[in-house]
Short mmCIF file of C-alpha atoms in Angstrom, two decimals:
data_model
loop_
_atom_site.label_atom_id
_atom_site.label_comp_id
_atom_site.label_asym_id
_atom_site.label_seq_id
_atom_site.Cartn_x
_atom_site.Cartn_y
_atom_site.Cartn_z
CA MET Q 96 84.08 76.09 100.38
CA ASN Q 97 82.14 73.27 98.69
CA LYS Q 98 78.84 74.89 99.67
CA ILE Q 99 79.93 78.17 98.06
CA ILE Q 100 80.91 76.35 94.86
CA MET Q 101 77.55 74.59 94.69
CA ILE Q 102 75.60 77.81 95.27
CA PHE Q 103 77.62 79.51 92.54
CA LEU Q 104 77.08 76.62 90.09
CA ARG Q 105 73.33 76.48 90.73
CA ASN Q 106 72.98 80.24 90.27
CA PHE Q 107 75.20 80.25 87.19
CA ILE Q 108 73.29 77.44 85.47
CA GLY Q 109 69.96 79.04 86.37
CA ILE Q 110 70.95 82.44 84.95
CA ILE Q 111 72.55 81.03 81.79
CA SER Q 112 69.68 78.67 81.03
CA GLU Q 113 67.03 81.36 81.52
CA SER Q 114 68.83 84.08 79.56
CA SER Q 115 70.04 81.93 76.66
CA ASN Q 116 67.76 78.88 76.59
CA CYS Q 117 70.88 76.69 77.01
CA LYS Q 118 69.92 73.11 77.89
CA VAL Q 119 73.33 71.36 77.86
CA PHE Q 120 76.11 71.98 80.35
CA ILE Q 121 79.57 70.41 80.32
CA LEU Q 122 81.05 70.59 83.80
CA HIS Q 123 84.67 70.04 84.70
CA ALA Q 124 84.92 68.20 88.01
CA ARG Q 125 88.08 69.95 89.15
CA LYS Q 126 88.57 73.40 90.61
CA ALA Q 127 91.62 75.04 89.04
CA LEU Q 128 94.07 76.58 91.46
CA LEU Q 129 95.54 79.18 89.15
CA SER Q 130 97.50 81.01 91.81
CA LYS Q 131 99.16 77.79 92.96
CA TYR Q 132 99.73 75.63 89.86
CA ASN Q 133 100.47 76.15 86.19
CA ALA Q 134 98.04 74.91 83.54
CA SER Q 135 99.72 71.50 83.20
CA LYS Q 136 99.67 70.78 86.93
CA ASN Q 137 96.06 71.97 87.20
CA LEU Q 138 95.10 69.03 84.99
CA ARG Q 139 96.47 66.54 87.54
CA ILE Q 140 96.91 67.90 91.04
CA PRO Q 141 93.69 69.46 92.34
CA PRO Q 142 91.28 66.69 93.35
CA LEU Q 143 88.35 65.77 91.14
CA ASN Q 144 84.95 66.13 92.75
CA TYR Q 145 82.43 64.15 90.73
CA SER Q 146 79.81 64.46 93.46
CA HIS Q 147 79.43 68.18 92.68
CA VAL Q 148 78.50 67.34 89.09
CA TYR Q 149 76.10 64.60 90.22
CA ARG Q 150 74.38 67.05 92.56
CA ILE Q 151 73.95 69.58 89.77
CA LYS Q 152 72.23 66.89 87.68
CA ARG Q 153 69.87 66.12 90.58
CA ASP Q 154 69.11 69.85 90.90
CA PHE Q 155 68.56 70.28 87.14
CA PRO Q 156 67.20 66.92 85.90
CA TYR Q 157 65.63 68.50 82.80
CA TYR Q 158 69.01 69.70 81.44
CA LYS Q 159 71.68 67.55 79.85
CA ILE Q 160 74.69 67.46 82.16
CA VAL Q 161 77.98 66.10 80.80
CA ILE Q 162 81.04 65.47 82.97
CA ASN Q 163 84.61 66.33 82.01
CA GLY Q 164 87.81 65.77 83.95
CA GLY Q 165 89.81 62.68 84.80
CA VAL Q 166 87.79 60.33 82.61
CA GLU Q 167 90.33 58.35 80.61
CA THR Q 168 88.69 55.01 79.74
CA LEU Q 169 85.32 53.59 78.88
CA GLU Q 170 85.46 51.80 82.23
CA ALA Q 171 84.35 55.13 83.69
CA GLN Q 172 80.85 54.50 82.32
CA ILE Q 173 79.67 54.60 85.94
CA HIS Q 174 79.16 58.33 85.34
CA LEU Q 175 76.41 57.49 82.86
CA GLN Q 176 74.31 56.12 85.72
CA TYR Q 177 74.04 59.67 87.03
CA LEU Q 178 74.68 61.96 84.05
CA ASP Q 179 73.76 62.38 80.40
CA GLY Q 180 77.27 62.06 79.01
CA MET Q 181 80.99 62.09 79.68
CA MET Q 182 84.03 63.41 77.88
CA ILE Q 183 86.99 61.04 77.66
CA TRP Q 184 90.53 62.36 77.68
CA THR Q 185 93.02 60.23 75.76
#
């Protein structure tokens, strides 16, 4: 399943960037399981997969890639070693 997600993300970013000249992408690191959980539980239960977002940045180094999902403190600045930004949820 992870391989399918990565192929989809790469294709999606490629199509969007070429057709709209978009250069910034904010990626949520969690796959929502809409058929299994309600919106509130989808914010906590499905696992976060930061490595997917890191891989997208490696594949598209010339775009700004910002991570979203599960980042709650500035201690999570580790993401900035790999990405261009992070969204903090308080």
